[in-house]
CSV table of C-alpha atoms in Angstrom, one decimal:
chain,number,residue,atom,x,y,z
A,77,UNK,CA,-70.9,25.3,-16.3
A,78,UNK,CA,-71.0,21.7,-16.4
A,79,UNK,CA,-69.2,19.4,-19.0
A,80,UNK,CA,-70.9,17.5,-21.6
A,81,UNK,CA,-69.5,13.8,-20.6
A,82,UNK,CA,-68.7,11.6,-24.0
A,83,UNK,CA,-70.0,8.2,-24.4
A,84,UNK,CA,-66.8,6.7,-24.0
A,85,UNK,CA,-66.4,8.3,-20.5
A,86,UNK,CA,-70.1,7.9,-19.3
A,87,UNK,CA,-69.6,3.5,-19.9
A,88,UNK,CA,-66.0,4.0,-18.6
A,89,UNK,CA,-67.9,5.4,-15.3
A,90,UNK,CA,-70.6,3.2,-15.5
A,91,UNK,CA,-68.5,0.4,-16.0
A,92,UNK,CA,-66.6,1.1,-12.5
A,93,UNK,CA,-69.8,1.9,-11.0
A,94,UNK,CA,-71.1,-1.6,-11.6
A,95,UNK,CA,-68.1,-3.5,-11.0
A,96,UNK,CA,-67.8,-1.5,-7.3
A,97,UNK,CA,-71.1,-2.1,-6.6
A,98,UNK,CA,-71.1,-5.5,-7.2
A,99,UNK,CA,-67.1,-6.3,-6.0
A,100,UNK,CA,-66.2,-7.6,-9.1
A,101,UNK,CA,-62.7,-8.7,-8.6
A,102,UNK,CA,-60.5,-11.2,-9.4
A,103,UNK,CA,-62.6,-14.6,-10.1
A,104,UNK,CA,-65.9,-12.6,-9.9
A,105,UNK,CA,-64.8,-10.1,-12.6
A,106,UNK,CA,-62.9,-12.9,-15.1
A,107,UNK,CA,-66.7,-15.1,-14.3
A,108,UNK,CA,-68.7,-11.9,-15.2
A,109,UNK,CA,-66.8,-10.7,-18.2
A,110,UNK,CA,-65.5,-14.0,-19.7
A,111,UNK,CA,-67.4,-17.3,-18.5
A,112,UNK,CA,-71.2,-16.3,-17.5
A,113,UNK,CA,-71.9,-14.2,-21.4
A,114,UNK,CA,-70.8,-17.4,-22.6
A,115,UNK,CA,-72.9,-19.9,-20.6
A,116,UNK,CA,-75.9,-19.8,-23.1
A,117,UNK,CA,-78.6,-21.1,-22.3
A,118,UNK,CA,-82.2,-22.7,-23.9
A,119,UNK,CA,-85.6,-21.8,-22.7
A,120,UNK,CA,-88.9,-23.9,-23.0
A,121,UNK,CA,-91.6,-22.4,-23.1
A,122,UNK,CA,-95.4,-23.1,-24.1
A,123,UNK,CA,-97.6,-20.6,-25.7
A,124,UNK,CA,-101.5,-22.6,-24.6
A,125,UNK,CA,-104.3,-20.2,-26.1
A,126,UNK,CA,-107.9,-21.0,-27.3
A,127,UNK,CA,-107.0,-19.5,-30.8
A,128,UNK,CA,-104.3,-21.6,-31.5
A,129,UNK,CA,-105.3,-24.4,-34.7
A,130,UNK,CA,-105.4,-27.9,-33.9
A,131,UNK,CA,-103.0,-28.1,-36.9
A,132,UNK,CA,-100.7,-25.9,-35.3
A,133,UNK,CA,-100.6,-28.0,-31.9
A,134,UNK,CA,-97.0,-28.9,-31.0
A,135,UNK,CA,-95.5,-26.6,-33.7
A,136,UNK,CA,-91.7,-25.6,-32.5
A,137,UNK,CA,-91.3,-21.6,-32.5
A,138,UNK,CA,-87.8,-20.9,-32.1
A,139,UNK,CA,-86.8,-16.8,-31.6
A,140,UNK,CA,-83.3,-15.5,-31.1
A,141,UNK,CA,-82.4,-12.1,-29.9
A,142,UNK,CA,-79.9,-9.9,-30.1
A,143,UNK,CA,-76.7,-11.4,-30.9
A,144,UNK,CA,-74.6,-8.0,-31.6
A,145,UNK,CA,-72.0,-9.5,-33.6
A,146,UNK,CA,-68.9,-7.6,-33.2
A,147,UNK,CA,-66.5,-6.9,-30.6
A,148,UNK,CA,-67.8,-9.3,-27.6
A,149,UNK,CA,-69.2,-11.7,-30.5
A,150,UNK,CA,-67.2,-13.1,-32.8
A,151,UNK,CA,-68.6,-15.1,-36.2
A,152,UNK,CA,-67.3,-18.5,-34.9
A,153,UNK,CA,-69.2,-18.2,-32.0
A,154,UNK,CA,-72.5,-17.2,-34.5
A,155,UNK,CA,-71.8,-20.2,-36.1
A,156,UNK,CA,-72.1,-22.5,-33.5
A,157,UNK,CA,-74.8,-20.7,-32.1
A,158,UNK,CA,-75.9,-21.9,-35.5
A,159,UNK,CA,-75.7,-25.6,-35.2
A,160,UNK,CA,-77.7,-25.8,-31.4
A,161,UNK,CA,-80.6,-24.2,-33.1
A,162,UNK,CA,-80.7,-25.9,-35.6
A,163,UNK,CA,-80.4,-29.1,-33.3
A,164,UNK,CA,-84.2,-28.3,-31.9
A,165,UNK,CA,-85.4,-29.1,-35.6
A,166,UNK,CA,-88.2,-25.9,-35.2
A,167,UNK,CA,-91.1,-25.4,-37.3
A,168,UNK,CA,-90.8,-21.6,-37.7
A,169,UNK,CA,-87.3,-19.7,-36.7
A,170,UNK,CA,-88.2,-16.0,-35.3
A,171,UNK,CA,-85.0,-13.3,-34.9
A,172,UNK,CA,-86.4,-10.2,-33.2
A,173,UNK,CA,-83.6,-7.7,-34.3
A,174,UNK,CA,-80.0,-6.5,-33.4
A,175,UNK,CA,-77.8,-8.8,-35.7
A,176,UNK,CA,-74.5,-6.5,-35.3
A,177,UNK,CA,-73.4,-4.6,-32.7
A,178,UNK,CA,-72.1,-1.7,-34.9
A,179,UNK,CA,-73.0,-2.8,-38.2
A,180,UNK,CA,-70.8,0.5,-39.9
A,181,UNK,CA,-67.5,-1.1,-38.2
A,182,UNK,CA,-68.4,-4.5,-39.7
A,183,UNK,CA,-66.3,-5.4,-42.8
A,184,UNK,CA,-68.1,-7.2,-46.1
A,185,UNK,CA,-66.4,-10.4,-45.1
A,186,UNK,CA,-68.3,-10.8,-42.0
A,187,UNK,CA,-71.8,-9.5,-43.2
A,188,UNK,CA,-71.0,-12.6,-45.8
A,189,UNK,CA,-70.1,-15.1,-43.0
A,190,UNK,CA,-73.0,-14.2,-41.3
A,191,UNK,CA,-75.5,-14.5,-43.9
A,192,UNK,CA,-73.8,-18.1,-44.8
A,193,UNK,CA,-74.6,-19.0,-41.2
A,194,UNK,CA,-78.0,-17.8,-41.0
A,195,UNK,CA,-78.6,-20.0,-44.2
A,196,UNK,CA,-77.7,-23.0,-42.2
A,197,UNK,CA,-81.0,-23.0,-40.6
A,198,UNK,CA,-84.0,-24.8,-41.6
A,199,UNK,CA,-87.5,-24.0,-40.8
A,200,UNK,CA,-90.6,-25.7,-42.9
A,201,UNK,CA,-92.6,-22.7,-41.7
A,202,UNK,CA,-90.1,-20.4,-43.1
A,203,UNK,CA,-87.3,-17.8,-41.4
A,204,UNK,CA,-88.5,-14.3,-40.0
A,205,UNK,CA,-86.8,-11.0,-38.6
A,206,UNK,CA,-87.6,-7.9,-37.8
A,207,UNK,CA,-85.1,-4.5,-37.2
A,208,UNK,CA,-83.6,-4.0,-33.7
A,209,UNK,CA,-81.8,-0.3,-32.9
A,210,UNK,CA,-78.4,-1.9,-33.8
A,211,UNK,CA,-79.8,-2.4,-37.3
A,212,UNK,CA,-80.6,0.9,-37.9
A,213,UNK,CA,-77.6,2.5,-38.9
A,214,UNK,CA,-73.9,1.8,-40.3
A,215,UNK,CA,-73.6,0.3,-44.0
A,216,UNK,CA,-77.8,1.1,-43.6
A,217,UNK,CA,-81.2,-0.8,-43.2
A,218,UNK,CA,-81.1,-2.0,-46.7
A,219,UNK,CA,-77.7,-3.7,-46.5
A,220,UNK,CA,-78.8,-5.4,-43.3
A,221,UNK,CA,-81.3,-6.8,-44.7
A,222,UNK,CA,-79.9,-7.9,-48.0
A,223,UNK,CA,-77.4,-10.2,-45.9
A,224,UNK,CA,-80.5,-10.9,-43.8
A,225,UNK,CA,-82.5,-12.1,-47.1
A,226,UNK,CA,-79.2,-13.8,-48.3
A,227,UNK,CA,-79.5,-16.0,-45.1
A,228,UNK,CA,-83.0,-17.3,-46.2
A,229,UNK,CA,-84.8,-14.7,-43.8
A,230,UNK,CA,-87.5,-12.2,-45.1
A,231,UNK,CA,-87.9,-9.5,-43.1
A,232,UNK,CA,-91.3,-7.9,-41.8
A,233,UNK,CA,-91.1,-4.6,-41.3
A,234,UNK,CA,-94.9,-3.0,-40.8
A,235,UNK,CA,-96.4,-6.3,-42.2
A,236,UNK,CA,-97.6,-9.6,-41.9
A,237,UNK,CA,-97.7,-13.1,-43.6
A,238,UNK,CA,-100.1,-15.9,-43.4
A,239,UNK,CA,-98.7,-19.0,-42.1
A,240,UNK,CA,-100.6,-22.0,-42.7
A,241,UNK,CA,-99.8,-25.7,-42.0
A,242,UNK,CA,-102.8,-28.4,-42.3
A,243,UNK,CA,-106.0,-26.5,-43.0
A,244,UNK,CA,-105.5,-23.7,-40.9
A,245,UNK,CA,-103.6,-20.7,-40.7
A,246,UNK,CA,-102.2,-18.4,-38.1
A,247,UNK,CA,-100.9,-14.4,-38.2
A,248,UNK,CA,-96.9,-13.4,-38.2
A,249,UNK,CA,-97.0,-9.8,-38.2
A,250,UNK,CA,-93.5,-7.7,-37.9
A,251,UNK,CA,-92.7,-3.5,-36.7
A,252,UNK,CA,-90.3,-1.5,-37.4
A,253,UNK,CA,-87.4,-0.3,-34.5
A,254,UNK,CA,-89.5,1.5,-32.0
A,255,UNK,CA,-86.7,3.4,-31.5
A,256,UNK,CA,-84.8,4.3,-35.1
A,257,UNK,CA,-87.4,3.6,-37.1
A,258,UNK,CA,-91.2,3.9,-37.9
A,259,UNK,CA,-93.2,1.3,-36.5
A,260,UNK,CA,-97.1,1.3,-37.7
A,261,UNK,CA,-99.0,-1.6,-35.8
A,262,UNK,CA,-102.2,-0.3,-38.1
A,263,UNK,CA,-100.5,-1.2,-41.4
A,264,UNK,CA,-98.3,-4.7,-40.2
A,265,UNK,CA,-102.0,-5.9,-39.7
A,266,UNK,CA,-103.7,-4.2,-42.4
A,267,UNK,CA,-105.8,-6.8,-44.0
A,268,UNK,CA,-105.0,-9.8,-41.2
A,269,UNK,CA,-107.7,-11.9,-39.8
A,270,UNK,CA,-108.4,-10.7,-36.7
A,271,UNK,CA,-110.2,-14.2,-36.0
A,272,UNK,CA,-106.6,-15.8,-36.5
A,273,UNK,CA,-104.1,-16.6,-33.9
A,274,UNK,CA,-101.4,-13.4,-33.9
A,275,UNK,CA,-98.1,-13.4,-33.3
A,276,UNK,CA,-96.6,-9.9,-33.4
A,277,UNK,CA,-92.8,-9.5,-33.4
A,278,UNK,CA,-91.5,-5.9,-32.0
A,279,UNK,CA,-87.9,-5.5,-30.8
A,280,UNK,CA,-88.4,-2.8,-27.7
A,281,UNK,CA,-91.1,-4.5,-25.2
A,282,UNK,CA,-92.1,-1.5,-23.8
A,283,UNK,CA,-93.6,-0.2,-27.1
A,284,UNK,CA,-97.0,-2.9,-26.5
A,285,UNK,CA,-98.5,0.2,-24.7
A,286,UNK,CA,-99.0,1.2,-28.3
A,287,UNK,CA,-99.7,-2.4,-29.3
A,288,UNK,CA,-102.0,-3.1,-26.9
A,289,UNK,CA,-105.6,-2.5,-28.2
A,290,UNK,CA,-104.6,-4.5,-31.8
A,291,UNK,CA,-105.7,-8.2,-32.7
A,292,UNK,CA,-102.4,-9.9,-31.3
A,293,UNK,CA,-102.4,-12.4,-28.9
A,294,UNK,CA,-98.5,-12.4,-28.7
A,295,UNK,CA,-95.6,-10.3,-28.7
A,296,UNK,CA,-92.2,-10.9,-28.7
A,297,UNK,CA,-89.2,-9.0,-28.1
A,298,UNK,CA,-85.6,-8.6,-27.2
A,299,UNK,CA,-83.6,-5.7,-27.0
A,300,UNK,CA,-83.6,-5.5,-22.7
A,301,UNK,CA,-80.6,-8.1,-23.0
A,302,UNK,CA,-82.3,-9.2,-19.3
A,303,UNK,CA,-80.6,-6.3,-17.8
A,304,UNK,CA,-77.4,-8.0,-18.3
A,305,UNK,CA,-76.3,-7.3,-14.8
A,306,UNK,CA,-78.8,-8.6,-11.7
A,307,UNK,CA,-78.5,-8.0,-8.5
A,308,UNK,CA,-80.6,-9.4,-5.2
A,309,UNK,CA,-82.8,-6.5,-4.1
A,310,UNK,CA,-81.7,-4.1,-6.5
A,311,UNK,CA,-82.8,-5.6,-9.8
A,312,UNK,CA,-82.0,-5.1,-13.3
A,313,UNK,CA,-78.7,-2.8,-13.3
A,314,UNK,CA,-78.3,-2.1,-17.5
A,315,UNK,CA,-82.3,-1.6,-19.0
A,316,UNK,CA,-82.2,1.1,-22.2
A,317,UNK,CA,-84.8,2.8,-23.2
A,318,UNK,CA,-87.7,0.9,-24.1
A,319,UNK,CA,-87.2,-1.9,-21.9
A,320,UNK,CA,-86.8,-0.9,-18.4
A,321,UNK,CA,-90.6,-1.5,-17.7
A,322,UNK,CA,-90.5,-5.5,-19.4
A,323,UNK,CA,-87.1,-7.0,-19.1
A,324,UNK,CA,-87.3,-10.7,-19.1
A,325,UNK,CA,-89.6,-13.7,-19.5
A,326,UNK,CA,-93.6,-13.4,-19.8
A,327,UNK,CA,-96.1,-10.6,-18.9
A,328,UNK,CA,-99.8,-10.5,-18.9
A,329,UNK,CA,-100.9,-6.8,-19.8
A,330,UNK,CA,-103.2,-4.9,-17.4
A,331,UNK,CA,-106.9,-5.1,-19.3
A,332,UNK,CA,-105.8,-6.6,-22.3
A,333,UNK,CA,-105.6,-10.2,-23.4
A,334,UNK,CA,-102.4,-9.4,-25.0
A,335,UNK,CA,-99.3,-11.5,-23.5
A,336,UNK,CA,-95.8,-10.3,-23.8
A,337,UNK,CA,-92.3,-12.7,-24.0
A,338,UNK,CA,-89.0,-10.7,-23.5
A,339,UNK,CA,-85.9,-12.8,-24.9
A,340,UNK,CA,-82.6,-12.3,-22.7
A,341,UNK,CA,-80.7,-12.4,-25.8
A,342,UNK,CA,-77.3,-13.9,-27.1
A,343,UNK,CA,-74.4,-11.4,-26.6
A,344,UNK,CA,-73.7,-8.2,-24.7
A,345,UNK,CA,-73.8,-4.5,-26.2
A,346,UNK,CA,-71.9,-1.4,-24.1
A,347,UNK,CA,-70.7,-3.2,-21.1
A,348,UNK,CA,-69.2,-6.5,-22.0
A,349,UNK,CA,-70.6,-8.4,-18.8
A,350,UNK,CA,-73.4,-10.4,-17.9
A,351,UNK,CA,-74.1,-11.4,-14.0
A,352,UNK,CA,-76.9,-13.8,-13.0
A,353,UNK,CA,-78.3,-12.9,-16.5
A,354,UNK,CA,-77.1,-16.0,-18.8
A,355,UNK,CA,-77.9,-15.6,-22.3
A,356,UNK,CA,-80.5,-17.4,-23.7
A,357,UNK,CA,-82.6,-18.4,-26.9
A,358,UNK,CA,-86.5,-19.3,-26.7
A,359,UNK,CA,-87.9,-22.5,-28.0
A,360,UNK,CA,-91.9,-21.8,-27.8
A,361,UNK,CA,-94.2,-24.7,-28.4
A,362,UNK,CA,-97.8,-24.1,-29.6
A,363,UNK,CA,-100.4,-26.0,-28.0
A,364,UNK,CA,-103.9,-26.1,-29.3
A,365,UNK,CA,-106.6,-25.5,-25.6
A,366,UNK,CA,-108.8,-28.6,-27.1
A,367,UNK,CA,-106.0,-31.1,-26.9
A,368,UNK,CA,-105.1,-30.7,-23.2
C-alpha cells in the first residue's frame, strides 16, 4: 500500500527535482533563489480596441499580482514596491488577488503595515482588488479585505462599478477566487452596459472558458506566477491549477473577441525561486482606435 506523501515532503521532492534538473548549484542556485525574485521588473503594455472612449485614451491602468507577503516577502520590500508604482502616476490601480502568502500565520502588525502601504497609492480613477486563493483562508475573507479597504481599495467580488472620466464611461467588473470561492460572471455584470468597454478582473486565467461568452473585452489575471521556473524546450516548470493552460503575457481566445493578460506577479509562493521568470507589474495604457 502506498504512502500518502505530506506537503512538506512533496515541495521538499519537488524542490530537488527542479534544482537537478536545472543544475542549480553554487552561483546558479544563490541567482535563482536570492537575486532573479528580486530583479522586478515593469511591463508596457497597450490595450487598442474600438470600444475604448476618446476620453479614456491614454488613461494609465496599473495591475499588481500576487505579492504573497510572508516568508519570501517581507513588508519593507511591499513598501518599496509601493513607491515605483506609485512613480507611474496611473489613472486606475488594479490588484488581481493573493496579498499574503499565508494570511493565518500573518500577525495584526503586518496586516496594519500593509494596509498603510497600500494607502500610499494614488489613483484619480480609484483602487481595485479582487480575491486570489491565498486570500481565502487564515484570519478569513472578511479580515482581508477590511485591511484591503483600510488601504483605500474596494474590493469587487461578483460585481462591477462604472468608471467614468470626461463624458464617458467604461465597465470594471470583479469574481470571486475560481478556486476557494464562488465566482458568478452573470451577477458581477448584472445590470452593466454591455455597449461599454469591459474590463473583467479574475485571479485564475484558466477560468475565461467560463468567461468567455460574457460582454468583456478584457481579462486580467495573476495567480500562474509565470511558472516561476522556465526552461528552454521544456517550458513552464511550476503552473497550479487554473493556470497551466494561460501562464504569461496576452492571449486571444479561440472564437471569441475576448483577450486575456496574465501578470507574472511580484513574489514567489511554495518554492522560493524564480528562473528566467523575473517578477513583474503591468502598466496598461488605453488607447482609443480613432486616435491612431
Amino acid at each position: 500500500m502506498s504512502k500518502k506523501m505530506s506537503r512538506r515532503t512533496f515541495l521538499k521532492r519537488l524542490s530537488g527535482s527542479l534544482l537537478g534538473l536545472l543544475g542549480l548549484s553554487g552561483g546558479t542556485y544563490y541567482y535563482a533563489k536570492h537575486i532573479e525574485p528580486s530583479l522586478l521588473t515593469i511591463k508596457e503594455e497597450t490595450i487598442e480596441l474600438n470600444k475604448v472612449p476618446e476620453s479614456f485614451d491614454q488613461v494609465k491602468v496599473l495591475q499588481f499580482s500576487d505579492t504573497h507577503i510572508g516568508f519570501h516577502y517581507d513588508i519593507p520590500q511591499f513598501e518599496q514596491l509601493i513607491k515605483e508604482l506609485n512613480s507611474h502616476q496611473a489613472d486606475l490601480i488594479l490588484f488581481t488577488g493573493d496579498l499574503f502568502d499565508a494570511p493565518n500565520q500573518v500577525s495584526f502588525e503586518i496586516l496594519e503595515q500593509a494596509a498603510a502601504a497600500l494607502s500610499k497609492l494614488q489613483a484619480p480613477l480609484g483602487k481595485y482588488w479582487i480575491y486570489g486563493n491565498h486570500d481565502h483562508g487564515g484570519y478569513g475573507t472578511e479580515i482581508i479585505a477590511t485591511y484591503m479597504q483600510k488601504g483605500g481599495f474596494k474590493l469587487l467580488k461578483n460585481e462591477h462599478v462604472s468608471l467614468h472620466n470626461g463624458d464617458s464611461a467604461i465597465t470594471l467588473a470583479g469574481l470571486d477566487d475560481a478556486m476557494l470561492g464562488k465566482p458568478d460572471i452573470n451577477k458581477a455584470l448584472q445590470g452593466a452596459n454591455p455597449e461599454l468597454f469591459t474590463i473583467l478582473m479574475c485571479h485564475e486565467p484558466d477560468y475565461i472558458h467560463q468567461v468567455k461568452g460574457a460582454s468583456v473585452d478584457i481579462q486580467l489575471s495573476g495567480h500562474s506566477h509565470g511558472g516561476q521556473v522556465q526552461i528552454p524546450f521544456l517550458g513552464y516548470l511550476v503552473t497550479p491549477p487554473l493556470a497551466q493552460e494561460f501562464v504569461e503575457g496576452w492571449y486571444n481566445i479561440k472564437n471569441h473577441p475576448i483577450q486575456l493578460y496574465v501578470s507574472r506577479g511580484i513574489g514567489t509562493t511554495r518554492l522560493p525561486y524564480r528562473f528566467m521568470c523575473k517578477p513583474e507589474y503591468t502598466l496598461h495604457k488605453l488607447k482609443a482606435t480613432s486616435n491612431r
